[in-house]
Tab-separated table of C-alpha atoms and ligand atoms in Angstrom:
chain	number	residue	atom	x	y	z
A	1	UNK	CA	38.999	8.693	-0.607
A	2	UNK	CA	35.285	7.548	-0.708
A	3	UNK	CA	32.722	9.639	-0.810
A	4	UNK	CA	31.986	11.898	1.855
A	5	UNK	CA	29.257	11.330	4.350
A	6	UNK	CA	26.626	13.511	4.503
A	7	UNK	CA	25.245	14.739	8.012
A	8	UNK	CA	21.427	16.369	8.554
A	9	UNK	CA	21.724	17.056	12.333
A	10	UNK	CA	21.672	13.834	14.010
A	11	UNK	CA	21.689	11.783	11.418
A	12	UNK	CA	24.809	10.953	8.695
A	13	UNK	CA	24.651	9.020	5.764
A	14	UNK	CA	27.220	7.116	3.811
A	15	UNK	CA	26.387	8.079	0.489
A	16	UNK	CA	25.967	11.647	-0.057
A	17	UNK	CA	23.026	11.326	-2.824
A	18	UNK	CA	19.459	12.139	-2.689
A	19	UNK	CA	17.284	10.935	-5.709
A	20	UNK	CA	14.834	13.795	-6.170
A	21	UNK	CA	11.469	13.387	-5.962
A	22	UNK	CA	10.078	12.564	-9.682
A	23	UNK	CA	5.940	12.570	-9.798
A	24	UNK	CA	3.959	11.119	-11.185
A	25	UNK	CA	4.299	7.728	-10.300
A	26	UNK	CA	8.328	8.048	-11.576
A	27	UNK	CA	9.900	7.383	-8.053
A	28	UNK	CA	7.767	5.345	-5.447
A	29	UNK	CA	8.809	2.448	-2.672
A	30	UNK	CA	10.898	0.814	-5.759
A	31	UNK	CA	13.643	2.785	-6.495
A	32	UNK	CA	13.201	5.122	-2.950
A	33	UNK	CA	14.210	1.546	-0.942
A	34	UNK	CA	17.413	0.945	-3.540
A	35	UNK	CA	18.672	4.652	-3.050
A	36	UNK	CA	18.272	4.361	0.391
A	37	UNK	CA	19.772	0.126	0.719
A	38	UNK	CA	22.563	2.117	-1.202
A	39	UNK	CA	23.282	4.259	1.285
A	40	UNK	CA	21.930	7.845	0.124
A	41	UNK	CA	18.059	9.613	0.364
A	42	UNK	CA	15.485	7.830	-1.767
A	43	UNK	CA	12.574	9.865	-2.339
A	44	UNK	CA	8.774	9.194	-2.890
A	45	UNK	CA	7.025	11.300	-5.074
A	46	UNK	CA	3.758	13.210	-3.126
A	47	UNK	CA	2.454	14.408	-6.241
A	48	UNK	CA	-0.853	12.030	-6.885
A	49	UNK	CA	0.576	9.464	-5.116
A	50	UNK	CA	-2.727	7.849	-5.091
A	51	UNK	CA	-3.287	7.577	-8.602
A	52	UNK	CA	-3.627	3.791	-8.404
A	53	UNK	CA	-6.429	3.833	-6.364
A	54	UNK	CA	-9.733	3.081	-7.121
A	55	UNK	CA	-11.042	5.785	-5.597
A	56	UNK	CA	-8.929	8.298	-6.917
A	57	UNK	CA	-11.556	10.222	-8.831
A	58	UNK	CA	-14.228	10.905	-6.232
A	59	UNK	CA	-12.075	11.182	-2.914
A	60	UNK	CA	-8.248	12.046	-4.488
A	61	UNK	CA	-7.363	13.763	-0.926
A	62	UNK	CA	-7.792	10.791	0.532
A	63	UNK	CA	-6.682	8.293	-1.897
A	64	UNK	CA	-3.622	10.475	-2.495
A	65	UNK	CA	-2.697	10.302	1.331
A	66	UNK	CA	-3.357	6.715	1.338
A	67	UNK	CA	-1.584	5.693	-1.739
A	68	UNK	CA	1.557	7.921	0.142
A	69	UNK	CA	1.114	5.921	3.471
A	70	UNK	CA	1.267	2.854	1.267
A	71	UNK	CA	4.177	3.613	-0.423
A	72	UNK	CA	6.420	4.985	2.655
A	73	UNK	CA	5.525	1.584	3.871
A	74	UNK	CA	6.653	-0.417	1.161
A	75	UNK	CA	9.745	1.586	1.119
A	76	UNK	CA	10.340	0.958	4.690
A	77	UNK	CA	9.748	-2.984	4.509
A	78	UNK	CA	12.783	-3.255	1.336
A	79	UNK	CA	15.084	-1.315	3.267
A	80	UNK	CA	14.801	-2.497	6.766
A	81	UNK	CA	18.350	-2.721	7.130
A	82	UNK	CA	19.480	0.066	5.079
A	83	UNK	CA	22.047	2.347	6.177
A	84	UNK	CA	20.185	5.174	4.442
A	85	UNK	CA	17.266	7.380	4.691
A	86	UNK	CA	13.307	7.632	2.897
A	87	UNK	CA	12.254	11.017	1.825
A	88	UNK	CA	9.036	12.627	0.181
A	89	UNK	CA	8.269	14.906	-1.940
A	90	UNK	CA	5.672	17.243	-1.689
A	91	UNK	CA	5.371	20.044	-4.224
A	92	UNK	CA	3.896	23.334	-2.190
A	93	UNK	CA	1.702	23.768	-5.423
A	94	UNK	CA	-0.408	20.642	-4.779
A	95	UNK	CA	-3.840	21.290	-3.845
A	96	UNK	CA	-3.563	19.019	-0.983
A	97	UNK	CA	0.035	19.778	0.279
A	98	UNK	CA	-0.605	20.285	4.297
A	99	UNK	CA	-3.216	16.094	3.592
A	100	UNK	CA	0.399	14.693	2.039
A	101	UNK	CA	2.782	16.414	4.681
A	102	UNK	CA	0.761	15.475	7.889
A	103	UNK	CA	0.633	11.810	6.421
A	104	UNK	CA	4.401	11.869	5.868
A	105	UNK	CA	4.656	13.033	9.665
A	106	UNK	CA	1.667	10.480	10.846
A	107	UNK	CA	4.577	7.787	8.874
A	108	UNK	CA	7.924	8.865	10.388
A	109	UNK	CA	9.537	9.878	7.084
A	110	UNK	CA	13.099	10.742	7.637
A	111	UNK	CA	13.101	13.749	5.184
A	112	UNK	CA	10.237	16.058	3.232
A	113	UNK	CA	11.462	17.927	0.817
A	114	UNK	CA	9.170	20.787	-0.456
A	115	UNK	CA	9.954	23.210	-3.544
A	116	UNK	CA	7.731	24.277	-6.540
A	117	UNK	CA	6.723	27.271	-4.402
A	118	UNK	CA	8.202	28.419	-1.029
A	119	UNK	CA	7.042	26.265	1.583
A	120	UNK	CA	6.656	28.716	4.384
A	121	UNK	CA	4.350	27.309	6.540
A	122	UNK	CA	6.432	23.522	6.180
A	123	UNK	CA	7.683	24.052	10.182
A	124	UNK	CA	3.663	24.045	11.019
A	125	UNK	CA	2.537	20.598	10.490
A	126	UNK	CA	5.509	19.654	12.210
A	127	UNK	CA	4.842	21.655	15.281
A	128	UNK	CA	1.218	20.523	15.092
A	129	UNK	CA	1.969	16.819	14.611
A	130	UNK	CA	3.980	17.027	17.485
A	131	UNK	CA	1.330	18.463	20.025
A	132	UNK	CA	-1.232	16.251	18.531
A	133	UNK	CA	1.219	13.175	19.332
A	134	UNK	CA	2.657	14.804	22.468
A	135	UNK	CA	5.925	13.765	21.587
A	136	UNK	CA	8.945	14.744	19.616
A	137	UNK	CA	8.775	14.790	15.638
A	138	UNK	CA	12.062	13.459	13.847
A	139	UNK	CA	11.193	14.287	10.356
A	140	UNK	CA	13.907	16.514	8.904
A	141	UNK	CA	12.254	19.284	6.593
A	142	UNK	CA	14.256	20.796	3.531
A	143	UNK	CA	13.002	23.321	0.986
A	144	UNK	CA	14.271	23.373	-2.954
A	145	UNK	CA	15.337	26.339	-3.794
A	146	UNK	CA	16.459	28.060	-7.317
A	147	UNK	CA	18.311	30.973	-5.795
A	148	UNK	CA	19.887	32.703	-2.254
A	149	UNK	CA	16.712	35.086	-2.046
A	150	UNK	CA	14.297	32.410	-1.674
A	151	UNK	CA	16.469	30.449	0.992
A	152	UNK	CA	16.726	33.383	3.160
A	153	UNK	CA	12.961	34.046	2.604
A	154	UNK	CA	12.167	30.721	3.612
A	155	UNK	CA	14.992	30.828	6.799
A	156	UNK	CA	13.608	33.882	8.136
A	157	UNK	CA	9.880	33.197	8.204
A	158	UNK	CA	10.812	29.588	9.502
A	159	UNK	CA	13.419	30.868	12.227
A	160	UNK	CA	11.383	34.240	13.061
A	161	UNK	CA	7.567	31.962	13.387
A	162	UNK	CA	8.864	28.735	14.632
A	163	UNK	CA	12.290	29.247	15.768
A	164	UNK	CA	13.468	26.347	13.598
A	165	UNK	CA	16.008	26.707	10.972
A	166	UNK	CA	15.980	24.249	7.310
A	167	UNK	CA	17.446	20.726	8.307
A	168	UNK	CA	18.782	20.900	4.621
A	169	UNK	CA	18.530	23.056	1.641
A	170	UNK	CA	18.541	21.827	-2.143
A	171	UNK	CA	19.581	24.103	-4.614
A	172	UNK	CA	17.878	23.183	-7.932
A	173	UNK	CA	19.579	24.774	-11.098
A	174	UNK	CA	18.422	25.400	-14.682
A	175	UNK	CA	19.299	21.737	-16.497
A	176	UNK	CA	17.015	20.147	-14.018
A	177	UNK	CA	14.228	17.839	-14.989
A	178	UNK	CA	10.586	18.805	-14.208
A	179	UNK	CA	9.530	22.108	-12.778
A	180	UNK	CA	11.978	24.848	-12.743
A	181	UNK	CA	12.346	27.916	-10.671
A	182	UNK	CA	13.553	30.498	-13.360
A	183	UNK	CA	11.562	32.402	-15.693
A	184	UNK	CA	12.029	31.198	-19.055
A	185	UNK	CA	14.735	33.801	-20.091
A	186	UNK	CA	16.982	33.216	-16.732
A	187	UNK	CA	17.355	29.507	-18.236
A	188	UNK	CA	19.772	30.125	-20.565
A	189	UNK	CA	21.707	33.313	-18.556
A	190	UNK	CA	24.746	32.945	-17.502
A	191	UNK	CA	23.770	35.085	-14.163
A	192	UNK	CA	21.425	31.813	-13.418
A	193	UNK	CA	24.071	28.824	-13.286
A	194	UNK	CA	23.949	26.167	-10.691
A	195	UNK	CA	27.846	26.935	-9.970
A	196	UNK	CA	26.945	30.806	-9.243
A	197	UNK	CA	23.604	30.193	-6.895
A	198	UNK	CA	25.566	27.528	-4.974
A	199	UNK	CA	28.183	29.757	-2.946
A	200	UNK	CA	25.181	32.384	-2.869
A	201	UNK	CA	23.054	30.169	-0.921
A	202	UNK	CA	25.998	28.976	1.105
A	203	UNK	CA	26.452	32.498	2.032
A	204	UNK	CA	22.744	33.431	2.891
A	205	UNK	CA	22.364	30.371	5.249
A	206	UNK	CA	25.657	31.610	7.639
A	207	UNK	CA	23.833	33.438	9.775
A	208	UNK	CA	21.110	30.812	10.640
A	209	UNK	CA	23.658	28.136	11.122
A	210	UNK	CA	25.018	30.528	13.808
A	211	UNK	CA	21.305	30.870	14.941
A	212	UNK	CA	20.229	27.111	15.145
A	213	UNK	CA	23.668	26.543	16.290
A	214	UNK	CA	24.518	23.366	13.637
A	215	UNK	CA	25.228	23.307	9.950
A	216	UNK	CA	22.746	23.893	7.188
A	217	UNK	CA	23.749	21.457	4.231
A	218	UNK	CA	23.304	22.942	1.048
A	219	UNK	CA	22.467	20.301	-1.675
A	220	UNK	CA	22.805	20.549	-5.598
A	221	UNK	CA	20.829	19.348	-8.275
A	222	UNK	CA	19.842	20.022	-12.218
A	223	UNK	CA	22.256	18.884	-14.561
A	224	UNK	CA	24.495	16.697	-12.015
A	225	UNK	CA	25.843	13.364	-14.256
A	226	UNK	CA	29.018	12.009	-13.069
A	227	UNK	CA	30.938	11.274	-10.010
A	228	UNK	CA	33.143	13.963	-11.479
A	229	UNK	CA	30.306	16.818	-11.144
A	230	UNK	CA	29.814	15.059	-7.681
A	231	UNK	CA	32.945	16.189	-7.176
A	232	UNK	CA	33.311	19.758	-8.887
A	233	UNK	CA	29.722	20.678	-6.819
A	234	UNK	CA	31.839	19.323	-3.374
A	235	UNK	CA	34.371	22.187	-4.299
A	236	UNK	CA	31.625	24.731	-4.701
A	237	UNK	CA	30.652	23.825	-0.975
A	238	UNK	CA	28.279	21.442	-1.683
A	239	UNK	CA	27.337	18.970	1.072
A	240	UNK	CA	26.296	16.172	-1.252
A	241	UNK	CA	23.895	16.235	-4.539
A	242	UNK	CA	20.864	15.615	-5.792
A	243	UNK	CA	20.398	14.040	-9.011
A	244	UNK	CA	16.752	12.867	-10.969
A	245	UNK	CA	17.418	11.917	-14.705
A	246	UNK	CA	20.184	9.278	-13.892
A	247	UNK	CA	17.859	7.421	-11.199
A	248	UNK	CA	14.678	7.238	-14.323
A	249	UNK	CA	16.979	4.842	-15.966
A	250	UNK	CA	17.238	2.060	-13.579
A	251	UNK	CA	15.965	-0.989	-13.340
A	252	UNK	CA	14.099	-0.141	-10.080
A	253	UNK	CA	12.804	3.430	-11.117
A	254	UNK	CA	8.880	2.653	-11.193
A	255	UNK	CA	7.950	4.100	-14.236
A	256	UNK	CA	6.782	1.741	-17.053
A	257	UNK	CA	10.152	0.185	-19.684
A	258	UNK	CA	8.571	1.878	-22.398
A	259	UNK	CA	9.105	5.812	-20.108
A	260	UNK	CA	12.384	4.385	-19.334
A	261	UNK	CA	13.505	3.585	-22.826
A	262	UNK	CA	11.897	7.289	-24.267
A	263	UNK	CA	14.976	8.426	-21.677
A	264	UNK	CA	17.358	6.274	-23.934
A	265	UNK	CA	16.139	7.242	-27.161
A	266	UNK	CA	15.883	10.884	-26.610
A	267	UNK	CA	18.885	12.806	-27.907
A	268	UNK	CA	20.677	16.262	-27.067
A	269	UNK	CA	18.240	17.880	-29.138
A	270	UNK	CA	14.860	16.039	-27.908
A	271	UNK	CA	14.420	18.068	-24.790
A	272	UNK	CA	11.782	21.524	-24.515
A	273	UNK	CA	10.728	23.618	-22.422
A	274	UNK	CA	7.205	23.735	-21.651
A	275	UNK	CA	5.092	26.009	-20.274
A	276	UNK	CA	3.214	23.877	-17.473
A	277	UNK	CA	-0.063	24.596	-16.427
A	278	UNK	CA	1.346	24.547	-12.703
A	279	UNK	CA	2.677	27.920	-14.283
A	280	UNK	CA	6.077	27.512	-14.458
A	281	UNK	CA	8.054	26.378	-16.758
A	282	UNK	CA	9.403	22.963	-17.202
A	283	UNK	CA	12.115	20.643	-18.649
A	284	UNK	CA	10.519	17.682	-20.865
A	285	UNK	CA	10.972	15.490	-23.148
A	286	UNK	CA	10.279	16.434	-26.966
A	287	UNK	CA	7.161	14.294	-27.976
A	288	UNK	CA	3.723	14.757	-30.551
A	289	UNK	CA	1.600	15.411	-27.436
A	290	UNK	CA	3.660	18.695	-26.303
A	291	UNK	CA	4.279	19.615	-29.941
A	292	UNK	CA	0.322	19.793	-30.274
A	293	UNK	CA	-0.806	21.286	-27.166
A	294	UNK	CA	2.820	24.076	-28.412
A	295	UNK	CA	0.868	24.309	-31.419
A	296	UNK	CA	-2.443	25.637	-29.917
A	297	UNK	CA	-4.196	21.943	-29.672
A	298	UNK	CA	-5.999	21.605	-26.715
A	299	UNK	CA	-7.589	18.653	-24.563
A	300	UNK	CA	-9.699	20.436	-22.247
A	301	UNK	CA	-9.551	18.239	-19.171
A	302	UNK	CA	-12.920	16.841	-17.383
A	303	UNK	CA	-11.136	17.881	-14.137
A	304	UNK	CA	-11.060	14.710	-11.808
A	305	UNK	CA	-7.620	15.282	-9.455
A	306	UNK	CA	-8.232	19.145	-8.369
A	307	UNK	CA	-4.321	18.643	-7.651
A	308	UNK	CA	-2.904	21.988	-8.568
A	309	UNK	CA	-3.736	25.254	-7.156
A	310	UNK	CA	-2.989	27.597	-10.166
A	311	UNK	CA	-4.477	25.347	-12.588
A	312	UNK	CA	-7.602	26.456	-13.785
A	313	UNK	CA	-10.000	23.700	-15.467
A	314	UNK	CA	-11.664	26.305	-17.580
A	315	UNK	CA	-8.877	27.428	-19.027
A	316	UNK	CA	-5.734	24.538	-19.033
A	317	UNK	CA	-4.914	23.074	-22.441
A	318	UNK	CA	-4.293	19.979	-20.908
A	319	UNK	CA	-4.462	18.205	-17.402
A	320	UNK	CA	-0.578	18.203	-16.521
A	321	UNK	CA	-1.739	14.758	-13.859
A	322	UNK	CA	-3.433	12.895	-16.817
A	323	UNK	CA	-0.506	13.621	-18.970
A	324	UNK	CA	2.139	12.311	-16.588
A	325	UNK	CA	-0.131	9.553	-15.250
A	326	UNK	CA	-0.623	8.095	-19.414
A	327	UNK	CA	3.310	8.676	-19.633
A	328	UNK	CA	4.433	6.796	-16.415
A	329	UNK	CA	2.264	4.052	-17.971
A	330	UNK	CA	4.087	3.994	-21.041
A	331	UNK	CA	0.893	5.720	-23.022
A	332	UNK	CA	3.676	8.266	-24.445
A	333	UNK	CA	1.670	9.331	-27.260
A	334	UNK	CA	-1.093	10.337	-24.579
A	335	UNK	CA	1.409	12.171	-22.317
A	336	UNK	CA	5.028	13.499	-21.654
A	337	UNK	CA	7.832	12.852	-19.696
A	338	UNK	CA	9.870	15.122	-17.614
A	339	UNK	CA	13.381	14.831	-17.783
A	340	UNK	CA	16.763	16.929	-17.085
A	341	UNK	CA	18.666	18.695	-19.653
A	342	UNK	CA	21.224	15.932	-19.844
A	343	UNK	CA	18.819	13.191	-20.914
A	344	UNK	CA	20.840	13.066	-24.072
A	345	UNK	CA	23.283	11.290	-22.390
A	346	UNK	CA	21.117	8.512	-21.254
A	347	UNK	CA	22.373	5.131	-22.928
A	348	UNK	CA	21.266	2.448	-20.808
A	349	UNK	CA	19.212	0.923	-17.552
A	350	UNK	CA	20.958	-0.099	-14.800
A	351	UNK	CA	20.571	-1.139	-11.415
A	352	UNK	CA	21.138	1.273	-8.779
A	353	UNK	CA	23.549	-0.242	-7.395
A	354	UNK	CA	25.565	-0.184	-10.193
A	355	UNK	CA	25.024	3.659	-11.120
A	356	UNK	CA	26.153	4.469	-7.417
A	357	UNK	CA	29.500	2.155	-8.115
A	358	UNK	CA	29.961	4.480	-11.131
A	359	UNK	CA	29.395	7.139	-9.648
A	360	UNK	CA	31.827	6.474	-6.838
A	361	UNK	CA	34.698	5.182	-9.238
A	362	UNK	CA	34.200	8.719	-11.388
A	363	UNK	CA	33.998	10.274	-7.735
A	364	UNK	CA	37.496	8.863	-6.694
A	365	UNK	CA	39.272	9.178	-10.191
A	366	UNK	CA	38.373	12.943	-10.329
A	367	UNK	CA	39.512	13.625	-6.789
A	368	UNK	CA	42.148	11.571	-7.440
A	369	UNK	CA	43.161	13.904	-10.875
A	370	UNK	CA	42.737	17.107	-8.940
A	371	UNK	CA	45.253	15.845	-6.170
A	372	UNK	CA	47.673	15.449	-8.970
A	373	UNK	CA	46.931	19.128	-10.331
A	374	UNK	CA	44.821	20.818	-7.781
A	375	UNK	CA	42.534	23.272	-9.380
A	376	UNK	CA	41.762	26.783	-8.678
A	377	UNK	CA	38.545	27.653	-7.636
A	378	UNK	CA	37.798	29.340	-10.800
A	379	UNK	CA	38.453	26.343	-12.445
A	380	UNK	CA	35.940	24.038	-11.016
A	381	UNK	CA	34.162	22.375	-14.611
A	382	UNK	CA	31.080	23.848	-14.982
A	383	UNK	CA	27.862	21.239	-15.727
A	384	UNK	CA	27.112	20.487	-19.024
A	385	UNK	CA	24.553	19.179	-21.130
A	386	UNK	CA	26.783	17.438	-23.321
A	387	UNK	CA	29.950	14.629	-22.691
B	401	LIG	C1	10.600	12.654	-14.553
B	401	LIG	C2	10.877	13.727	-13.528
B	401	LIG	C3	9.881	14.080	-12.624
B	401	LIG	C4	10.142	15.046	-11.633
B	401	LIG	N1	9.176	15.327	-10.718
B	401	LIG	C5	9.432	16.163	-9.671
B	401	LIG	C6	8.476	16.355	-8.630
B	401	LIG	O1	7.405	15.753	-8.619
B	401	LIG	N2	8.802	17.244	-7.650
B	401	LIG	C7	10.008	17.909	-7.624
B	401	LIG	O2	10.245	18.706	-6.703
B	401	LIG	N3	10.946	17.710	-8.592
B	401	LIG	C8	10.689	16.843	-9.588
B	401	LIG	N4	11.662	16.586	-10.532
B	401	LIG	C9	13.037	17.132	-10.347
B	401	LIG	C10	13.971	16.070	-9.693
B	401	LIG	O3	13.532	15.777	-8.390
B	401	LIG	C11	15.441	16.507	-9.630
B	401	LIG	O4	15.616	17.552	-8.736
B	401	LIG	C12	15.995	16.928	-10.971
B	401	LIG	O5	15.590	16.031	-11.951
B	401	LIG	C13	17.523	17.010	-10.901
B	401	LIG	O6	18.067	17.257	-12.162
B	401	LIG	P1	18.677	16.092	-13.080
B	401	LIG	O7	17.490	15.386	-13.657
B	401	LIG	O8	19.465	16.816	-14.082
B	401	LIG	O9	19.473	15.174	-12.217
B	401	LIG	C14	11.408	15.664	-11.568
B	401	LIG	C15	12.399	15.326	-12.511
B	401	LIG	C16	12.156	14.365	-13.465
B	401	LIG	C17	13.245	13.975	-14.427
């Protein structure tokens, strides 16, 4: 069998993949338009999307909001005929989170997926949009999540202030690149893995399915490879995955070669967790630059983005946005790169389209094995971090 479709209310895709959102710069119009000509979700990245433009120092509200206009557009005119959708992703820590949603409304995004904080007031801008345009708003909003408390928190306050229920909910585990949900010490617990949270969320979202009448899909990402963990996280309940480290190494990811090729080089052992100065902690790449600033070295930033609400000028090692702008460019010696726990893995760039063929032969031989030996539930593989 092919893979399963994946259905967000009134609209099903064929492939049931959604390439997270990877800032800065890491997924724009490029690799968003392949996803999506593939068949799955390709996602922009809100965070500084305008970090190209010119005026990006003295207005970044603005040039962020036009640098995400820009890019939606792009997207849009390389996958005209694409049987898939175009998300963005806007972190709820960004200083200017409600500028980039209500420009992701203004642009008809199909999808905006929020996490790094609980995006409570997401259902807002929609309901504003909507009066302001005095018609009906089609963008489908899904929060990340890192555990069944936080997608009932967000359910509730969304179903009891705007009587609207998630279109989608992505469940982001421990191995995942980039900001992570979990205190430091629930990273390696075996109380926090993916496999556990999954059926937990599942659960917590029953009763608002019954409420909004229409199924919640629940989403999985951090640490998803293969086609066969495509298809152990469709046992769990899953309604399709999404995946971030695998998509960097393609030939239409729009980070610079030399970002790319630090994925390819780094080993099992080259990845660290970071404190971030968003204040959580993160999933990175070993490099100099985060061994220093580890080490107590400090590059007290001449604030120019204001992106971050936590982040305090005064007292942040580093700017976080400089850091990931220099590494995007391939300046890694000035920066770092995010990536997920199985960037070890990482042995080559491809294009899209072939990673999704991949993925769908693994897909088919692993539902293929289990037919031949079905598995108990127990016995679903869990994700690893090493082949
Ligand atoms: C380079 C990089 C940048 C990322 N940036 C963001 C981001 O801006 N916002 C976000 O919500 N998640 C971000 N993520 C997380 C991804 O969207 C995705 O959920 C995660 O990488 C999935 O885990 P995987 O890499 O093991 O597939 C980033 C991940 C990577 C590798």
């Amino acid at each position: 069998m092919p893979f399963p479709t994946l259905t967000i209310g009134d609209k099903t895709i064929p492939l049931p993949i959604i390439q997270g959102g990877m800032g800065i710069g890491v997924s724009l119009h490029s690799l968003a338009a392949a996803v999506a000509n593939e068949g799955g979700i390709g996602v922009i990245a809100g965070a500084l999307a305008g970090f190209r433009e010119k005026d990006i120092a003295k207005n970044p509200i603005e040039a962020d909001s036009r640098g995400l206009a820009a890019e939606i557009r792009q997207a849009r005119e390389k996958s005209q005929d694409a049987s898939g959708l175009i998300g963005v992703n806007i972190m709820v820590a960004l200083c200017n989170f409600a500028s980039l949603v209500r420009t992701a409304v203004t642009e008809k995004v199909d999808v905006i997926f929020s996490g790094a904080g609980l995006p409570l007031d997401l259902p807002s801008y929609l309901r504003e949009a909507a009066e302001k345009a005095q018609e009906e708003i089609h963008t489908k909003i899904a929060p990340i999540v890192s555990s069944a408390r936080a997608a009932s928190l967000i359910a509730k306050k969304w179903w009891s202030g705007y009587n609207k229920a998630p279109d989608l909910v992505v469940v982001e585990g421990p191995l995942a690149g980039g900001h992570l949900g979990f205190k430091r010490a629930e990273l390696d617990s075996a109380d926090h893995r993916l496999e556990l949270i999954v059926p937990q969320v599942i659960e917590a979202l029953k009763s608002f399915e019954d409420k909004c009448g229409r199924a919640i899909p629940v989403v999985v990402g951090g640490g998803v490879y293969t086609g066969a963990d495509i298809y152990n996280m469709m046992q769990l309940g899953a309604a399709g995955v999404q995946m971030g480290t695998r998509f960097v190494a393609t030939w239409e990811c729009d980070a610079s070669l030399t970002f790319k090729k630090a994925f390819m080089e780094a080993t099992e052992k080259d990845q660290m967790i970071i404190q971030s100065p968003v204040g959580m902690p993160g999933r990175a790449i070993r490099s100099q630059f985060l061994e220093d600033m580890e080490n107590g070295m400090k590059k007290p930033p001449h604030c120019i983005y204001h992106c971050i609400k936590t982040c305090d000028p005064a007292t942040t090692p580093y700017c976080i946005s400089l850091a990931l702008v220099n590494a995007q460019k391939g300046h890694m010696d000035r920066g770092f790169a995010f990536a997920g726990a199985n960037v070890g893995r990482v042995s080559d760039i491809v294009s899209v389209k072939k990673l999704v063929e991949s993925l769908r032969e693994e897909y088919e031989a692993a539902e293929a094995a289990a037919a031949l030996s079905p598995p108990q539930a127990a016995e679903v593989a869990p994700l690893t971090a090493t082949e």
